[in-house]
Short mmCIF file of C-alpha atoms in Angstrom, two decimals:
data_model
loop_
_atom_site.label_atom_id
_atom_site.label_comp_id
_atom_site.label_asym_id
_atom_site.label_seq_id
_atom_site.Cartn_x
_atom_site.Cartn_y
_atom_site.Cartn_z
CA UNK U 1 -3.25 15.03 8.35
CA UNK U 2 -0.04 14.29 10.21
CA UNK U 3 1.16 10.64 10.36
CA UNK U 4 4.31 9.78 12.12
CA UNK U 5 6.46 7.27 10.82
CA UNK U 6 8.32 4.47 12.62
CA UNK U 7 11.83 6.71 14.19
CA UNK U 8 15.21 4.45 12.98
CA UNK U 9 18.48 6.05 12.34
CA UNK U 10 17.82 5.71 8.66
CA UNK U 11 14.92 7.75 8.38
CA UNK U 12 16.81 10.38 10.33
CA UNK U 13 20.03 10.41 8.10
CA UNK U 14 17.55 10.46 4.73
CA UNK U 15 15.75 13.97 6.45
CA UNK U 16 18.64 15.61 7.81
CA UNK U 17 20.41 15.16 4.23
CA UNK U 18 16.88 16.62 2.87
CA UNK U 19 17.62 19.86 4.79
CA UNK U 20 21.51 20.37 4.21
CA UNK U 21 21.91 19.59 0.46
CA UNK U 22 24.93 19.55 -1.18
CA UNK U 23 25.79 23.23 -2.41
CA UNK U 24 27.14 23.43 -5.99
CA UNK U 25 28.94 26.32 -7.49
CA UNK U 26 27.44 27.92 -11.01
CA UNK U 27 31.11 26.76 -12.08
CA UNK U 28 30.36 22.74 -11.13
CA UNK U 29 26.69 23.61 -13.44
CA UNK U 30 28.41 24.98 -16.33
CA UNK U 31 31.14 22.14 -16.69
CA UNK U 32 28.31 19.31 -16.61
CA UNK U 33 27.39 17.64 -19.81
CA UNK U 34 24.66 19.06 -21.67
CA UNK U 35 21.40 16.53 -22.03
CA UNK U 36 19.31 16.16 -24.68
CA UNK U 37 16.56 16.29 -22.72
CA UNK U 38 15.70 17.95 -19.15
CA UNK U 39 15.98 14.69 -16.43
CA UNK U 40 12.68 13.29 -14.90
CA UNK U 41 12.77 15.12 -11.35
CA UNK U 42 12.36 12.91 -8.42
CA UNK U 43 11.14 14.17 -4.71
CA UNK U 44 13.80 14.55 -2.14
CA UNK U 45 13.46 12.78 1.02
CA UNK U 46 11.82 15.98 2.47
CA UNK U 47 9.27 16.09 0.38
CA UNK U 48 8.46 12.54 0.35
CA UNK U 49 7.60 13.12 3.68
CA UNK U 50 5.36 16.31 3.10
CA UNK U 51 3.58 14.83 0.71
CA UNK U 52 2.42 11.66 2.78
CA UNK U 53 1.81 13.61 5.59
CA UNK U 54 -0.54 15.74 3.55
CA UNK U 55 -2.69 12.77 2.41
CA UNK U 56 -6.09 12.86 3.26
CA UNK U 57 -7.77 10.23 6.34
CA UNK U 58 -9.07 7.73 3.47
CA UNK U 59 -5.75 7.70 1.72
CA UNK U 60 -4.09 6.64 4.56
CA UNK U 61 -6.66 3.69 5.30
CA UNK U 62 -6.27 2.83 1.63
CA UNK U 63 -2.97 2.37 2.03
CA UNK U 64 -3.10 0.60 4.72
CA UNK U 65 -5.48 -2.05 3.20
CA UNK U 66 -3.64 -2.46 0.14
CA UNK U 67 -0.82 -3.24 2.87
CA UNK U 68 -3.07 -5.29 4.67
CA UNK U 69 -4.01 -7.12 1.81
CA UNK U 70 -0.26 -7.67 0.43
CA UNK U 71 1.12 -8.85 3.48
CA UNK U 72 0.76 -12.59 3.01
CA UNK U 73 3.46 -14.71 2.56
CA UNK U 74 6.08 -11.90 3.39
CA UNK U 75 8.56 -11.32 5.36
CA UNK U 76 6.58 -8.32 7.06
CA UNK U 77 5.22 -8.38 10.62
CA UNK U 78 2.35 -5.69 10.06
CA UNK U 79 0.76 -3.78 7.34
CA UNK U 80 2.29 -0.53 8.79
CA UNK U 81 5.72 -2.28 8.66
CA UNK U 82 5.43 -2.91 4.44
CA UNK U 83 3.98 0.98 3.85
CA UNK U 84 6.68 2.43 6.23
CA UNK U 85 9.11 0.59 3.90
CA UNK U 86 7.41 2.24 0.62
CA UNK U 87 7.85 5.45 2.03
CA UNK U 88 11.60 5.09 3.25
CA UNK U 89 12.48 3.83 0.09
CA UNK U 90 11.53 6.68 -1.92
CA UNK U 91 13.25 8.62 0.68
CA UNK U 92 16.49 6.67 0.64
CA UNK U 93 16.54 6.94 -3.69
CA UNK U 94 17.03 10.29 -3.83
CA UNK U 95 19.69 10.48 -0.52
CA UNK U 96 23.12 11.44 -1.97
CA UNK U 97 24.22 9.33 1.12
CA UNK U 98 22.58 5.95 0.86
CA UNK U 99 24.80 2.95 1.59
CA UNK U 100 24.98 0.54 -1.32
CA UNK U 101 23.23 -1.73 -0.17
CA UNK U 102 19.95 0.46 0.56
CA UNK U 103 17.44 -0.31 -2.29
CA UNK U 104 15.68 3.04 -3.42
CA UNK U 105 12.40 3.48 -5.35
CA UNK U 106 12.59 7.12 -6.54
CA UNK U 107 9.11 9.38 -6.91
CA UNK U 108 8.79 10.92 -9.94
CA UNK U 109 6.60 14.00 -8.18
CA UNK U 110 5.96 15.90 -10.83
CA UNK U 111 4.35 13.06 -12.91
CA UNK U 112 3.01 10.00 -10.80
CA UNK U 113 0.23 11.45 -7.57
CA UNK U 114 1.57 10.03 -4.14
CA UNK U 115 -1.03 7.73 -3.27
CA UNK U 116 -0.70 5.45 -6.84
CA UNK U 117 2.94 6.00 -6.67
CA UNK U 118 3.42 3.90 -2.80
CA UNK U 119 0.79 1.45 -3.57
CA UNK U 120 2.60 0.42 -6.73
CA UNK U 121 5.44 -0.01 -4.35
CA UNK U 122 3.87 -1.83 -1.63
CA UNK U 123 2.99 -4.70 -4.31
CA UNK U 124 6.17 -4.57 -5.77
CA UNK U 125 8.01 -4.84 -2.42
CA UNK U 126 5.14 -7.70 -0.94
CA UNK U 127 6.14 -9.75 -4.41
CA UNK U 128 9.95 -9.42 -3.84
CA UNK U 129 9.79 -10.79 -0.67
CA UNK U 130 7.43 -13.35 -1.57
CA UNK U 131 9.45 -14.16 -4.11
CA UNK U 132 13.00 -14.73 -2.16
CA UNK U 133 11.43 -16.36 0.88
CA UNK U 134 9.67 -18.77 -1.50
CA UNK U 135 13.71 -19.40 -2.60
CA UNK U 136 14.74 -19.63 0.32
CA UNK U 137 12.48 -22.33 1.18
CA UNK U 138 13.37 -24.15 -2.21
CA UNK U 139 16.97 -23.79 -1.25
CA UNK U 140 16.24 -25.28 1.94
CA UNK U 141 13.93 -28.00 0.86
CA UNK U 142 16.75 -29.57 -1.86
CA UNK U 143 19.21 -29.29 1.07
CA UNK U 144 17.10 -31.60 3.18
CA UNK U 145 16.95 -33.29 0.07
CA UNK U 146 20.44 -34.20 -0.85
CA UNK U 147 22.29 -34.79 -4.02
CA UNK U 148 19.88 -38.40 -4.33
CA UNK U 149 17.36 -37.19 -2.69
CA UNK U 150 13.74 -35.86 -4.26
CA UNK U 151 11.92 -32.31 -2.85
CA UNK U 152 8.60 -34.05 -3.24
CA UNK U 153 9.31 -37.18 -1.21
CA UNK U 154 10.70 -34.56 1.87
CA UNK U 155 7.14 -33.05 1.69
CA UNK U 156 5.40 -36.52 1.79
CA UNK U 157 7.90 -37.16 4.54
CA UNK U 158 6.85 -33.97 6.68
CA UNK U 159 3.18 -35.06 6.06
CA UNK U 160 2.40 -32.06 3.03
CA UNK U 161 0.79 -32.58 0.31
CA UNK U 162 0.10 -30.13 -2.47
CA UNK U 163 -4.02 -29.68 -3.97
CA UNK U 164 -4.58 -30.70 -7.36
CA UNK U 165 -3.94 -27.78 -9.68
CA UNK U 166 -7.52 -28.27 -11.02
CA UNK U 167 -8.71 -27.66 -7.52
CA UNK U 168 -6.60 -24.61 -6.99
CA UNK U 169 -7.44 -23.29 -10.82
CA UNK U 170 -11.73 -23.84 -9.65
CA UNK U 171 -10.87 -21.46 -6.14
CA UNK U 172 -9.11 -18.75 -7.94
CA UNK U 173 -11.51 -18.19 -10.46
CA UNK U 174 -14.39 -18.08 -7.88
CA UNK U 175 -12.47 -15.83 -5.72
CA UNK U 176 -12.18 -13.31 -8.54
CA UNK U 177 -15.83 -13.84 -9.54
CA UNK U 178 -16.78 -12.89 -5.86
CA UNK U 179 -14.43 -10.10 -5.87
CA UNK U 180 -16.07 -8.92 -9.22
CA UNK U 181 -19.75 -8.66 -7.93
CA UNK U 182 -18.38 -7.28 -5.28
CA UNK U 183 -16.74 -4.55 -6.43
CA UNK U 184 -19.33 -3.71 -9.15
CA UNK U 185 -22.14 -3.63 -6.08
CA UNK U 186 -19.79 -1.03 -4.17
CA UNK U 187 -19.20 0.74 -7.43
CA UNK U 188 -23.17 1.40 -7.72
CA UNK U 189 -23.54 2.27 -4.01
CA UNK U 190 -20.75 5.11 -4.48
CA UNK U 191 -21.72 6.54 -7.57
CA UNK U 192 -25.18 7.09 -6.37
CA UNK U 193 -23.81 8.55 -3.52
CA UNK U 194 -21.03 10.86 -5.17
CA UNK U 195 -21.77 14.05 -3.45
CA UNK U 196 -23.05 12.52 0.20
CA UNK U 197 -19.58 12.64 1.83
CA UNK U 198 -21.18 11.50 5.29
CA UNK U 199 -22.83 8.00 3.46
CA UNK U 200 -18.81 7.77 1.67
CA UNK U 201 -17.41 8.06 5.34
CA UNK U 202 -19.57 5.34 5.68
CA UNK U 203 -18.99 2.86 3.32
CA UNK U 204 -15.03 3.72 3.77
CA UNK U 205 -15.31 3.08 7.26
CA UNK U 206 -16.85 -0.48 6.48
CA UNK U 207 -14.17 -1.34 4.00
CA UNK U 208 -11.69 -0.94 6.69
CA UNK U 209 -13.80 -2.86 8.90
CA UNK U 210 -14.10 0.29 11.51
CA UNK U 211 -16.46 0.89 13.97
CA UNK U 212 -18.99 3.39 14.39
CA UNK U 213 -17.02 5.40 16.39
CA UNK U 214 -13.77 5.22 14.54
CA UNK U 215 -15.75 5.94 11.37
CA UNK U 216 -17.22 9.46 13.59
CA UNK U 217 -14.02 9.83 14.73
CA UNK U 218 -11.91 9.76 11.79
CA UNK U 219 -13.98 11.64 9.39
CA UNK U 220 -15.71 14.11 12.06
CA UNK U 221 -19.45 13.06 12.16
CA UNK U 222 -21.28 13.55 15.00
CA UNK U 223 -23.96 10.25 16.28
CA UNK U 224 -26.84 12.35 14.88
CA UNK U 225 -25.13 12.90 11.51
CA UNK U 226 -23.65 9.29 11.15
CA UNK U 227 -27.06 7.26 11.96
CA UNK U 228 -29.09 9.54 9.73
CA UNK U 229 -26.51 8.60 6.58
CA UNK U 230 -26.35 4.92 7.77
CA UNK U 231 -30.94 5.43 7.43
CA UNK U 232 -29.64 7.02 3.59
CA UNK U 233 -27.05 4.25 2.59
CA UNK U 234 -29.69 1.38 4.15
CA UNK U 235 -32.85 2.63 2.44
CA UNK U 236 -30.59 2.74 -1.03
CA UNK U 237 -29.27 -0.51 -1.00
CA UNK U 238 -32.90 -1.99 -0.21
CA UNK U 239 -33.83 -0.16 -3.63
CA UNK U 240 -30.48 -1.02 -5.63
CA UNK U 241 -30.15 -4.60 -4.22
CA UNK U 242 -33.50 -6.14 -2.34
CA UNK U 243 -32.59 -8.41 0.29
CA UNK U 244 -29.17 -7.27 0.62
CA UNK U 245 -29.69 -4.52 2.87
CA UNK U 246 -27.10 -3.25 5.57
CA UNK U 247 -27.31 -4.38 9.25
#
């Protein structure tokens, strides 16, 4: 699968370094300092690209949702906005080039698989920028504030009020218990259907919140083929989970 990413001048200087490397001599080899041990190799910018391009329909959408998901309280616009940035920084950490004040995440290829390697970097990125806006907004809070002055009364001022941290410790929890059951219910609907790729298209698709069409689309199923795995995946769950059946 081919997936273009956003065009900027950076991503441009990262791939044209990628194809005209820096030549060295065997003479500029032999005078380096021997190591211990042989260095962890990290992708170039060229192959960073490859590789992503190379990922599979799902992957993409997977990525995408963890962006999705991430996205809150950042300084990011869109979820394609915070992956594009995953990618170009493992582009820009291995560009002889980069300006110092470009922030690089290098790839180690040969050790970490693509798609765990940018979702680990999508949640690092969404927390760093959660992170220095949420300074910012301190900063800019105990300006309002003054030397005398008290955060909490500016708050009460601008009509905010924070919950009770027993209230907000009661949601959490039964968020993750939700997110638990869940999980474990799509866990038993996939494992049952390990080898029916149509009723995995499926169940994908509804993840993402696709339609019909995008789902047929996307992973190449014809009407015919799609409502016959939707009868499969609907007739399971009645069995699995009774009165929980899909619509």
């Amino acid at each position: 699968m081919y997936v273009r990413l956003p065009k900027t001048a950076r991503t441009d200087r990262l791939l044209s370094a990628a194809v005209n490397p820096t030549v060295h001599t065997k003479r500029d080899q032999e005078e380096q300092v021997p190591r211990a041990s042989t260095p962890e190799r990290h992708a170039s910018p060229e192959e960073v690209v490859q590789a992503f391009n190379k990922l599979r329909p799902e992957e993409v959408l997977r990525l995408k949702k963890r962006a999705t998901l991430q996205i809150g309280g950042t300084e990011y616009t869109n979820p394609l906005e915070l992956l594009s940035e995953a990618v170009q920084r493992a582009m820009i950490a291995t560009d002889p080039n980069k300006q110092e004040n470009e922030r690089g995440r290098p790839w180690p290829m040969e050790r970490v698989e693509l798609l765990a390697f940018l979702s680990r970097s999508i949640d690092s990125i969404a927390d760093t920028s959660r992170q220095s806006l949420h300074q910012k907004e301190t900063d800019r809070l105990e300006a309002l504030a003054g030397d005398e002055g008290d955060v909490a009364t500016v708050l009460h001022d601008a009509d905010f009020s924070a919950p009770d941290i027993v209230d907000q410790a009661i949601d959490l929890e039964e968020d993750r218990a939700r997110q638990a059951a869940a999980k474990a219910d799509a866990d038993l609907i996939e494992q049952h259907f390990a080898g029916d790729q149509a009723v995995l298209a499926i169940i994908e698709g509804e993840k993402e919140e696709m339609s019909p069409g995008e789902v047929q689309e996307m992973f190449g199923l014809n009407e015919k083929t799609y409502d016959s795995a939707r009868r499969r995946l609907r007739r399971q769950v009645d069995k699995l989970m009774p009165g929980r059946s899909q619509k």
